[in-house]
mmCIF file of C-alpha atoms in Angstrom:
data_model
loop_
_atom_site.group_PDB
_atom_site.id
_atom_site.type_symbol
_atom_site.label_atom_id
_atom_site.label_comp_id
_atom_site.label_asym_id
_atom_site.label_seq_id
_atom_site.Cartn_x
_atom_site.Cartn_y
_atom_site.Cartn_z
ATOM 1 C CA MET A 141 15.276 -29.157 0.009
ATOM 2 C CA GLY A 142 15.082 -25.341 0.131
ATOM 3 C CA ARG A 143 15.853 -23.166 3.126
ATOM 4 C CA PRO A 144 13.628 -23.479 6.106
ATOM 5 C CA ALA A 145 10.546 -21.210 6.214
ATOM 6 C CA LEU A 146 10.211 -18.398 8.748
ATOM 7 C CA THR A 147 8.537 -19.465 12.040
ATOM 8 C CA PRO A 148 8.213 -17.923 15.367
ATOM 9 C CA LYS A 149 10.920 -20.397 16.645
ATOM 10 C CA ASN A 150 13.295 -19.809 13.765
ATOM 11 C CA LYS A 151 13.115 -16.011 13.110
ATOM 12 C CA THR A 152 16.568 -15.726 11.420
ATOM 13 C CA ALA A 153 15.923 -18.333 8.703
ATOM 14 C CA LYS A 154 15.235 -16.981 5.194
ATOM 15 C CA PRO A 155 11.873 -17.631 3.612
ATOM 16 C CA ASP A 156 11.505 -20.641 1.122
ATOM 17 C CA ARG A 157 12.808 -19.357 -2.164
ATOM 18 C CA ARG A 158 10.626 -21.462 -4.460
ATOM 19 C CA ARG A 159 10.026 -19.778 -7.737
ATOM 20 C CA ALA A 160 6.500 -18.790 -8.675
ATOM 21 C CA PRO A 161 5.574 -18.660 -12.289
ATOM 22 C CA SER A 162 6.150 -15.388 -13.910
ATOM 23 C CA PRO A 163 3.350 -13.009 -13.675
ATOM 24 C CA PRO A 164 1.021 -13.142 -16.742
ATOM 25 C CA THR A 165 2.590 -11.443 -19.715
ATOM 26 C CA LEU A 166 -0.931 -10.335 -20.874
ATOM 27 C CA ILE A 167 -0.746 -7.360 -18.512
ATOM 28 C CA THR A 168 1.355 -4.913 -20.387
ATOM 29 C CA ARG A 169 0.053 -1.620 -18.938
ATOM 30 C CA GLU A 170 2.662 1.117 -18.789
ATOM 31 C CA PHE A 171 2.052 3.535 -16.041
ATOM 32 C CA SER A 172 2.189 7.389 -16.353
ATOM 33 C CA GLN A 173 4.814 9.459 -14.452
ATOM 34 C CA GLU A 174 2.091 10.708 -12.051
ATOM 35 C CA GLU A 175 1.048 7.062 -11.323
ATOM 36 C CA ILE A 176 4.615 6.003 -10.665
ATOM 37 C CA LEU A 177 4.853 8.938 -8.135
ATOM 38 C CA GLU A 178 1.683 7.744 -6.398
ATOM 39 C CA PHE A 179 3.160 4.308 -6.335
ATOM 40 C CA ARG A 180 6.349 5.464 -4.771
ATOM 41 C CA ASP A 181 4.397 7.171 -2.054
ATOM 42 C CA ALA A 182 2.316 3.992 -1.348
ATOM 43 C CA PHE A 183 5.687 1.856 -1.557
ATOM 44 C CA ALA A 184 7.268 4.106 1.106
ATOM 45 C CA MET A 185 4.157 3.542 3.371
ATOM 46 C CA PHE A 186 4.694 -0.155 3.237
ATOM 47 C CA ASP A 187 8.748 0.079 3.575
ATOM 48 C CA LEU A 188 8.247 0.813 7.177
ATOM 49 C CA ASP A 189 11.998 0.576 8.002
ATOM 50 C CA GLY A 190 12.975 2.471 4.931
ATOM 51 C CA GLY A 191 15.234 -0.230 3.724
ATOM 52 C CA GLY A 192 14.228 0.150 0.070
ATOM 53 C CA THR A 193 12.207 -3.265 0.008
ATOM 54 C CA ILE A 194 9.044 -4.463 1.558
ATOM 55 C CA GLU A 195 9.742 -7.434 3.812
ATOM 56 C CA PHE A 196 7.276 -10.154 4.913
ATOM 57 C CA LYS A 197 6.699 -8.551 8.194
ATOM 58 C CA GLU A 198 6.082 -5.042 6.690
ATOM 59 C CA LEU A 199 3.644 -6.366 4.276
ATOM 60 C CA HIS A 200 1.769 -8.146 6.890
ATOM 61 C CA HIS A 201 1.735 -5.150 9.425
ATOM 62 C CA VAL A 202 0.348 -2.708 6.703
ATOM 63 C CA LEU A 203 -2.256 -5.085 5.340
ATOM 64 C CA LYS A 204 -3.349 -5.948 8.966
ATOM 65 C CA GLU A 205 -3.553 -2.123 9.790
ATOM 66 C CA LEU A 206 -5.515 -1.474 6.692
ATOM 67 C CA GLY A 207 -8.132 -4.111 7.822
ATOM 68 C CA ASP A 208 -7.033 -7.180 5.780
ATOM 69 C CA GLU A 209 -6.148 -10.394 7.648
ATOM 70 C CA PRO A 210 -4.219 -12.383 4.903
ATOM 71 C CA SER A 211 -2.733 -15.771 5.881
ATOM 72 C CA ARG A 212 1.024 -16.279 6.173
ATOM 73 C CA GLU A 213 0.607 -18.330 2.946
ATOM 74 C CA GLU A 214 -1.220 -15.593 1.141
ATOM 75 C CA ILE A 215 1.600 -13.029 1.907
ATOM 76 C CA GLU A 216 4.229 -15.485 0.860
ATOM 77 C CA GLU A 217 2.408 -16.254 -2.259
ATOM 78 C CA MET A 218 1.874 -12.385 -2.981
ATOM 79 C CA ILE A 219 5.796 -11.802 -2.498
ATOM 80 C CA LEU A 220 6.615 -15.031 -4.339
ATOM 81 C CA LEU A 221 4.534 -13.972 -7.351
ATOM 82 C CA VAL A 222 6.369 -10.687 -7.997
ATOM 83 C CA ASP A 223 9.853 -11.623 -6.355
ATOM 84 C CA GLU A 224 11.822 -11.553 -9.738
ATOM 85 C CA ASN A 225 15.277 -11.615 -7.780
ATOM 86 C CA GLY A 226 14.198 -14.366 -5.313
ATOM 87 C CA ASP A 227 15.385 -12.366 -2.184
ATOM 88 C CA GLY A 228 12.095 -12.771 -0.576
ATOM 89 C CA GLU A 229 11.347 -9.115 -0.296
ATOM 90 C CA ILE A 230 9.550 -6.751 -2.892
ATOM 91 C CA ASP A 231 11.519 -3.956 -4.371
ATOM 92 C CA PHE A 232 9.977 -0.855 -6.049
ATOM 93 C CA ASP A 233 10.104 -2.418 -9.603
ATOM 94 C CA GLU A 234 8.515 -5.744 -8.202
ATOM 95 C CA PHE A 235 5.926 -3.572 -6.437
ATOM 96 C CA LEU A 236 5.071 -1.971 -9.891
ATOM 97 C CA THR A 237 4.473 -5.545 -11.125
ATOM 98 C CA LEU A 238 2.152 -6.175 -8.137
ATOM 99 C CA MET A 239 0.235 -2.940 -8.934
ATOM 100 C CA ARG A 240 -0.077 -3.950 -12.752
ATOM 101 C CA LEU A 241 -1.435 -7.419 -11.648
ATOM 102 C CA ARG A 242 -3.949 -5.605 -9.253
ATOM 103 C CA LEU A 243 -4.998 -2.807 -11.807
ATOM 104 C CA GLY A 244 -4.900 -5.114 -15.197
ATOM 105 C CA ASP A 245 -4.315 -3.492 -18.488
ATOM 106 C CA SER A 246 -7.072 -0.907 -18.374
ATOM 107 C CA GLY A 247 -6.869 0.222 -14.842
ATOM 108 C CA GLU A 248 -10.659 0.153 -14.713
ATOM 109 C CA ASP A 249 -10.406 -1.040 -11.192
ATOM 110 C CA ALA A 250 -8.450 2.078 -10.182
ATOM 111 C CA GLU A 251 -11.569 4.077 -9.099
ATOM 112 C CA GLN A 252 -12.844 1.165 -6.916
ATOM 113 C CA ASN A 253 -9.302 0.542 -5.394
ATOM 114 C CA LEU A 254 -9.309 4.283 -4.630
ATOM 115 C CA LYS A 255 -12.731 4.149 -3.222
ATOM 116 C CA ASP A 256 -11.391 1.101 -0.922
ATOM 117 C CA VAL A 257 -8.398 3.166 0.159
ATOM 118 C CA PHE A 258 -10.789 6.003 0.961
ATOM 119 C CA ASN A 259 -12.901 3.836 3.048
ATOM 120 C CA ILE A 260 -10.108 2.840 5.027
ATOM 121 C CA PHE A 261 -9.356 6.470 6.053
ATOM 122 C CA ASP A 262 -13.036 6.941 6.561
ATOM 123 C CA ALA A 263 -13.338 4.836 9.628
ATOM 124 C CA ASP A 264 -16.680 6.075 10.757
ATOM 125 C CA GLY A 265 -18.414 5.428 7.460
ATOM 126 C CA SER A 266 -19.441 9.226 7.205
ATOM 127 C CA GLY A 267 -18.329 9.703 3.698
ATOM 128 C CA PHE A 268 -15.647 12.212 4.900
ATOM 129 C CA ILE A 269 -12.113 12.052 6.308
ATOM 130 C CA ASP A 270 -11.675 14.207 9.311
ATOM 131 C CA LYS A 271 -8.576 15.158 11.345
ATOM 132 C CA HIS A 272 -9.135 12.443 13.807
ATOM 133 C CA GLU A 273 -9.473 9.837 11.252
ATOM 134 C CA MET A 274 -6.417 11.088 9.464
ATOM 135 C CA ARG A 275 -4.333 11.076 12.654
ATOM 136 C CA LEU A 276 -5.283 7.658 13.594
ATOM 137 C CA LEU A 277 -4.359 6.049 10.318
ATOM 138 C CA MET A 278 -1.221 7.767 9.996
ATOM 139 C CA LYS A 279 -0.282 6.358 13.464
ATOM 140 C CA LYS A 280 -1.099 2.957 12.471
ATOM 141 C CA LEU A 281 1.015 3.226 9.569
ATOM 142 C CA ALA A 282 3.899 4.501 11.703
ATOM 143 C CA GLN A 283 3.862 7.925 10.297
ATOM 144 C CA ASP A 284 4.010 10.413 13.211
ATOM 145 C CA LEU A 285 2.712 13.612 11.848
ATOM 146 C CA THR A 286 2.236 16.452 14.056
ATOM 147 C CA GLU A 287 -1.178 18.087 14.453
ATOM 148 C CA GLU A 288 -0.023 21.090 12.146
ATOM 149 C CA GLU A 289 0.997 18.705 9.408
ATOM 150 C CA ILE A 290 -2.467 16.894 9.561
ATOM 151 C CA THR A 291 -4.107 20.193 9.559
ATOM 152 C CA GLN A 292 -2.142 21.396 6.471
ATOM 153 C CA ILE A 293 -2.903 18.269 4.537
ATOM 154 C CA ILE A 294 -6.598 18.635 5.274
ATOM 155 C CA GLU A 295 -6.251 22.405 4.224
ATOM 156 C CA VAL A 296 -4.544 21.669 1.062
ATOM 157 C CA VAL A 297 -7.134 18.991 -0.003
ATOM 158 C CA ASP A 298 -10.305 20.443 1.497
ATOM 159 C CA LYS A 299 -11.505 22.532 -1.520
ATOM 160 C CA ASP A 300 -15.088 23.543 -0.101
ATOM 161 C CA GLU A 301 -13.419 24.308 3.315
ATOM 162 C CA ASP A 302 -15.737 22.263 5.537
ATOM 163 C CA GLY A 303 -12.863 20.757 7.483
ATOM 164 C CA GLU A 304 -13.281 17.215 5.961
ATOM 165 C CA ILE A 305 -12.105 15.488 2.921
ATOM 166 C CA SER A 306 -14.690 14.081 0.608
ATOM 167 C CA PHE A 307 -14.126 11.313 -1.754
ATOM 168 C CA GLU A 308 -14.107 13.691 -4.666
ATOM 169 C CA GLU A 309 -11.472 15.908 -3.042
ATOM 170 C CA PHE A 310 -9.497 12.795 -2.128
ATOM 171 C CA LYS A 311 -9.572 11.553 -5.730
ATOM 172 C CA THR A 312 -8.390 14.846 -6.823
ATOM 173 C CA LEU A 313 -5.546 14.687 -4.440
ATOM 174 C CA VAL A 314 -4.244 11.248 -5.521
ATOM 175 C CA SER A 315 -4.686 12.097 -9.310
ATOM 176 C CA GLU A 316 -2.580 15.401 -9.057
#
């Protein structure tokens, strides 16, 4: 009978440790050093408490803030699929496995995934990320940046100096 699943009444219980089938072995894509650095930044955004793993509640919180409403079962399945050591959390190596599954061998979905991320930042659908949108998203992700830090981010990325970040500028930023 495994351990009891987490429920609102039983918050200290560990999630059920059922083992998922191993991720498909057909996905053998190796990431470049630049991609790994980008994934480290993404991992840090999900790891809200800085503990070195992404726990169920952290994954749920970030996905919800990014506009997704996954069910408890979907999140548990996501964790179970890549949780190689069975601790119910996603460490960085397991996170890379999750990224391989999302991107596939070729990474052809990378541009669309990047566009999806850009659209999350671009809350008003204008095609640009302004300071207000950057501030709101960073707050939702528990990243308290000062006004000066937000301005610096925009200035570094904003190549045409219009005060906003276009998708092309965003794409350049993430691929650097």
